[in-house]
C-alpha cells in the first residue's frame, strides 16, 4: 500500500513541477531566471523517487500528528469535564 501512495506522490510531484515550471519559464523576464527555473524543474524530476518518498513521509507524519493531537484534545476535554463535575456537585449542594 505504501508503494502505491509513493507512486501517487511521485506523479503529483512531476505534474506539479510541470504545471508550475513551464508557465514560470515563459513568464520570466531574464534568461538567468529561466535557466534557474529549468534547472530546478529538472532537479525535481530527476530526483523524483526520493522526493516522492520524502513527500510521503512528511504527509504520513502530519497525519499521525493530527491524529495524536485529536486524541490529546479529547482526553484533555474529557479530563476537564470529569474534574468540573464534582466541583459543580459541591456548589449545587451548598446552594440547597
mmCIF file with all atom_site columns, C-alpha atoms in Angstrom:
data_model
loop_
_atom_site.group_PDB
_atom_site.id
_atom_site.type_symbol
_atom_site.label_atom_id
_atom_site.label_alt_id
_atom_site.label_comp_id
_atom_site.label_asym_id
_atom_site.label_entity_id
_atom_site.label_seq_id
_atom_site.pdbx_PDB_ins_code
_atom_site.Cartn_x
_atom_site.Cartn_y
_atom_site.Cartn_z
_atom_site.occupancy
_atom_site.B_iso_or_equiv
_atom_site.pdbx_formal_charge
_atom_site.auth_seq_id
_atom_site.auth_comp_id
_atom_site.auth_asym_id
_atom_site.auth_atom_id
_atom_site.pdbx_PDB_model_num
ATOM 1  C CA . UNK A 1 1  ? 0.000   0.000  0.000   1.00 0.00 ? 1  UNK A CA 1
ATOM 2  C CA . UNK A 1 2  ? 2.842   2.383  0.794   1.00 0.00 ? 2  UNK A CA 1
ATOM 3  C CA . UNK A 1 3  ? 4.367   1.816  -2.636  1.00 0.00 ? 3  UNK A CA 1
ATOM 4  C CA . UNK A 1 4  ? 1.137   2.888  -4.319  1.00 0.00 ? 4  UNK A CA 1
ATOM 5  C CA . UNK A 1 5  ? 0.940   6.065  -2.246  1.00 0.00 ? 5  UNK A CA 1
ATOM 6  C CA . UNK A 1 6  ? 4.592   6.829  -3.019  1.00 0.00 ? 6  UNK A CA 1
ATOM 7  C CA . UNK A 1 7  ? 3.880   6.361  -6.730  1.00 0.00 ? 7  UNK A CA 1
ATOM 8  C CA . UNK A 1 8  ? 0.934   8.759  -6.463  1.00 0.00 ? 8  UNK A CA 1
ATOM 9  C CA . UNK A 1 9  ? 3.132   11.284 -4.675  1.00 0.00 ? 9  UNK A CA 1
ATOM 10 C CA . UNK A 1 10 ? 5.806   10.937 -7.377  1.00 0.00 ? 10 UNK A CA 1
ATOM 11 C CA . UNK A 1 11 ? 3.223   11.520 -10.104 1.00 0.00 ? 11 UNK A CA 1
ATOM 12 C CA . UNK A 1 12 ? 1.847   14.537 -8.251  1.00 0.00 ? 12 UNK A CA 1
ATOM 13 C CA . UNK A 1 13 ? 5.340   15.996 -7.884  1.00 0.00 ? 13 UNK A CA 1
ATOM 14 C CA . UNK A 1 14 ? 6.008   15.544 -11.618 1.00 0.00 ? 14 UNK A CA 1
ATOM 15 C CA . UNK A 1 15 ? 2.713   17.124 -12.632 1.00 0.00 ? 15 UNK A CA 1
ATOM 16 C CA . UNK A 1 16 ? 3.047   19.981 -10.145 1.00 0.00 ? 16 UNK A CA 1
ATOM 17 C CA . UNK A 1 17 ? 6.591   20.621 -11.347 1.00 0.00 ? 17 UNK A CA 1
ATOM 18 C CA . UNK A 1 18 ? 5.453   20.779 -14.954 1.00 0.00 ? 18 UNK A CA 1
ATOM 19 C CA . UNK A 1 19 ? 2.371   22.915 -14.240 1.00 0.00 ? 19 UNK A CA 1
ATOM 20 C CA . UNK A 1 20 ? 4.399   25.417 -12.230 1.00 0.00 ? 20 UNK A CA 1
ATOM 21 C CA . UNK A 1 21 ? 7.727   25.500 -14.060 1.00 0.00 ? 21 UNK A CA 1
ATOM 22 C CA . UNK A 1 22 ? 6.576   25.774 -17.681 1.00 0.00 ? 22 UNK A CA 1
ATOM 23 C CA . UNK A 1 23 ? 4.493   28.938 -17.158 1.00 0.00 ? 23 UNK A CA 1
ATOM 24 C CA . UNK A 1 24 ? 7.213   30.327 -14.884 1.00 0.00 ? 24 UNK A CA 1
ATOM 25 C CA . UNK A 1 25 ? 9.812   29.793 -17.611 1.00 0.00 ? 25 UNK A CA 1
ATOM 26 C CA . UNK A 1 26 ? 7.684   31.592 -20.195 1.00 0.00 ? 26 UNK A CA 1
ATOM 27 C CA . UNK A 1 27 ? 6.880   34.489 -17.856 1.00 0.00 ? 27 UNK A CA 1
ATOM 28 C CA . UNK A 1 28 ? 10.441  35.006 -16.657 1.00 0.00 ? 28 UNK A CA 1
ATOM 29 C CA . UNK A 1 29 ? 11.923  38.277 -17.836 1.00 0.00 ? 29 UNK A CA 1
ATOM 30 C CA . UNK A 1 30 ? 15.593  37.395 -17.662 1.00 0.00 ? 30 UNK A CA 1
ATOM 31 C CA . UNK A 1 31 ? 17.413  34.382 -19.109 1.00 0.00 ? 31 UNK A CA 1
ATOM 32 C CA . UNK A 1 32 ? 19.041  33.807 -15.733 1.00 0.00 ? 32 UNK A CA 1
ATOM 33 C CA . UNK A 1 33 ? 15.667  33.214 -14.053 1.00 0.00 ? 33 UNK A CA 1
ATOM 34 C CA . UNK A 1 34 ? 14.604  30.969 -16.954 1.00 0.00 ? 34 UNK A CA 1
ATOM 35 C CA . UNK A 1 35 ? 17.704  28.826 -16.558 1.00 0.00 ? 35 UNK A CA 1
ATOM 36 C CA . UNK A 1 36 ? 17.289  28.662 -12.792 1.00 0.00 ? 36 UNK A CA 1
ATOM 37 C CA . UNK A 1 37 ? 13.649  27.577 -13.127 1.00 0.00 ? 37 UNK A CA 1
ATOM 38 C CA . UNK A 1 38 ? 14.545  24.958 -15.734 1.00 0.00 ? 38 UNK A CA 1
ATOM 39 C CA . UNK A 1 39 ? 17.365  23.606 -13.564 1.00 0.00 ? 39 UNK A CA 1
ATOM 40 C CA . UNK A 1 40 ? 15.084  23.408 -10.520 1.00 0.00 ? 40 UNK A CA 1
ATOM 41 C CA . UNK A 1 41 ? 12.398  21.595 -12.538 1.00 0.00 ? 41 UNK A CA 1
ATOM 42 C CA . UNK A 1 42 ? 14.961  19.164 -13.949 1.00 0.00 ? 42 UNK A CA 1
ATOM 43 C CA . UNK A 1 43 ? 16.345  18.589 -10.461 1.00 0.00 ? 43 UNK A CA 1
ATOM 44 C CA . UNK A 1 44 ? 12.898  17.769 -9.070  1.00 0.00 ? 44 UNK A CA 1
ATOM 45 C CA . UNK A 1 45 ? 12.087  15.430 -11.940 1.00 0.00 ? 45 UNK A CA 1
ATOM 46 C CA . UNK A 1 46 ? 15.497  13.716 -11.782 1.00 0.00 ? 46 UNK A CA 1
ATOM 47 C CA . UNK A 1 47 ? 15.257  13.115 -8.023  1.00 0.00 ? 47 UNK A CA 1
ATOM 48 C CA . UNK A 1 48 ? 11.558  12.306 -8.243  1.00 0.00 ? 48 UNK A CA 1
ATOM 49 C CA . UNK A 1 49 ? 11.880  8.971  -6.433  1.00 0.00 ? 49 UNK A CA 1
ATOM 50 C CA . UNK A 1 50 ? 13.496  10.474 -3.357  1.00 0.00 ? 50 UNK A CA 1
ATOM 51 C CA . UNK A 1 51 ? 11.164  13.465 -3.449  1.00 0.00 ? 51 UNK A CA 1
ATOM 52 C CA . UNK A 1 52 ? 8.152   11.121 -3.594  1.00 0.00 ? 52 UNK A CA 1
ATOM 53 C CA . UNK A 1 53 ? 9.372   9.154  -0.591  1.00 0.00 ? 53 UNK A CA 1
ATOM 54 C CA . UNK A 1 54 ? 10.112  12.354 1.328   1.00 0.00 ? 54 UNK A CA 1
ATOM 55 C CA . UNK A 1 55 ? 6.697   13.804 0.488   1.00 0.00 ? 55 UNK A CA 1
ATOM 56 C CA . UNK A 1 56 ? 5.037   10.561 1.580   1.00 0.00 ? 56 UNK A CA 1
ATOM 57 C CA . UNK A 1 57 ? 6.922   10.521 4.873   1.00 0.00 ? 57 UNK A CA 1
ATOM 58 C CA . UNK A 1 58 ? 6.055   14.167 5.544   1.00 0.00 ? 58 UNK A CA 1
ATOM 59 C CA . UNK A 1 59 ? 2.378   13.561 4.738   1.00 0.00 ? 59 UNK A CA 1
ATOM 60 C CA . UNK A 1 60 ? 2.283   10.466 6.939   1.00 0.00 ? 60 UNK A CA 1
ATOM 61 C CA . UNK A 1 61 ? 3.957   12.290 9.827   1.00 0.00 ? 61 UNK A CA 1
ATOM 62 C CA . UNK A 1 62 ? 1.497   15.163 9.544   1.00 0.00 ? 62 UNK A CA 1
ATOM 63 C CA . UNK A 1 63 ? -1.480  12.786 9.580   1.00 0.00 ? 63 UNK A CA 1
ATOM 64 C CA . UNK A 1 64 ? -0.105  10.924 12.600  1.00 0.00 ? 64 UNK A CA 1
ATOM 65 C CA . UNK A 1 65 ? 0.486   14.213 14.402  1.00 0.00 ? 65 UNK A CA 1
ATOM 66 C CA . UNK A 1 66 ? -3.057  15.352 13.603  1.00 0.00 ? 66 UNK A CA 1
ATOM 67 C CA . UNK A 1 67 ? -4.467  12.098 14.980  1.00 0.00 ? 67 UNK A CA 1
ATOM 68 C CA . UNK A 1 68 ? -2.342  12.410 18.126  1.00 0.00 ? 68 UNK A CA 1
ATOM 69 C CA . UNK A 1 69 ? -3.497  15.995 18.667  1.00 0.00 ? 69 UNK A CA 1
ATOM 70 C CA . UNK A 1 70 ? -7.136  14.955 18.218  1.00 0.00 ? 70 UNK A CA 1
ATOM 71 C CA . UNK A 1 71 ? -6.761  12.200 20.826  1.00 0.00 ? 71 UNK A CA 1
ATOM 72 C CA . UNK A 1 72 ? -4.910  14.544 23.173  1.00 0.00 ? 72 UNK A CA 1
ATOM 73 C CA . UNK A 1 73 ? -7.642  17.165 22.818  1.00 0.00 ? 73 UNK A CA 1
ATOM 74 C CA . UNK A 1 74 ? -10.324 14.570 23.520  1.00 0.00 ? 74 UNK A CA 1
ATOM 75 C CA . UNK A 1 75 ? -8.599  13.391 26.689  1.00 0.00 ? 75 UNK A CA 1
ATOM 76 C CA . UNK A 1 76 ? -7.964  16.951 27.885  1.00 0.00 ? 76 UNK A CA 1
ATOM 77 C CA . UNK A 1 77 ? -11.624 17.877 27.406  1.00 0.00 ? 77 UNK A CA 1
ATOM 78 C CA . UNK A 1 78 ? -12.808 14.621 28.988  1.00 0.00 ? 78 UNK A CA 1
ATOM 79 C CA . UNK A 1 79 ? -10.448 15.113 31.940  1.00 0.00 ? 79 UNK A CA 1
ATOM 80 C CA . UNK A 1 80 ? -11.527 18.713 32.445  1.00 0.00 ? 80 UNK A CA 1
ATOM 81 C CA . UNK A 1 81 ? -15.169 17.642 32.347  1.00 0.00 ? 81 UNK A CA 1
ATOM 82 C CA . UNK A 1 82 ? -14.572 14.915 34.903  1.00 0.00 ? 82 UNK A CA 1
ATOM 83 C CA . UNK A 1 83 ? -12.761 17.378 37.170  1.00 0.00 ? 83 UNK A CA 1
ATOM 84 C CA . UNK A 1 84 ? -15.523 20.000 36.890  1.00 0.00 ? 84 UNK A CA 1
ATOM 85 C CA . UNK A 1 85 ? -18.389 17.604 37.688  1.00 0.00 ? 85 UNK A CA 1
ATOM 86 C CA . UNK A 1 86 ? -17.544 17.131 41.417  1.00 0.00 ? 86 UNK A CA 1
ATOM 87 C CA . UNK A 1 87 ? -16.991 20.875 41.841  1.00 0.00 ? 87 UNK A CA 1
ATOM 88 C CA . UNK A 1 88 ? -20.367 21.598 40.224  1.00 0.00 ? 88 UNK A CA 1
ATOM 89 C CA . UNK A 1 89 ? -21.974 18.994 42.502  1.00 0.00 ? 89 UNK A CA 1
ATOM 90 C CA . UNK A 1 90 ? -20.497 20.611 45.632  1.00 0.00 ? 90 UNK A CA 1
ATOM 91 C CA . UNK A 1 91 ? -21.593 24.089 44.525  1.00 0.00 ? 91 UNK A CA 1
ATOM 92 C CA . UNK A 1 92 ? -25.086 22.802 43.820  1.00 0.00 ? 92 UNK A CA 1
ATOM 93 C CA . UNK A 1 93 ? -25.179 21.035 47.211  1.00 0.00 ? 93 UNK A CA 1
ATOM 94 C CA . UNK A 1 94 ? -24.212 24.275 49.022  1.00 0.00 ? 94 UNK A CA 1
ATOM 95 C CA . UNK A 1 95 ? -26.960 26.215 47.220  1.00 0.00 ? 95 UNK A CA 1
ATOM 96 C CA . UNK A 1 96 ? -29.679 23.906 48.593  1.00 0.00 ? 96 UNK A CA 1
#
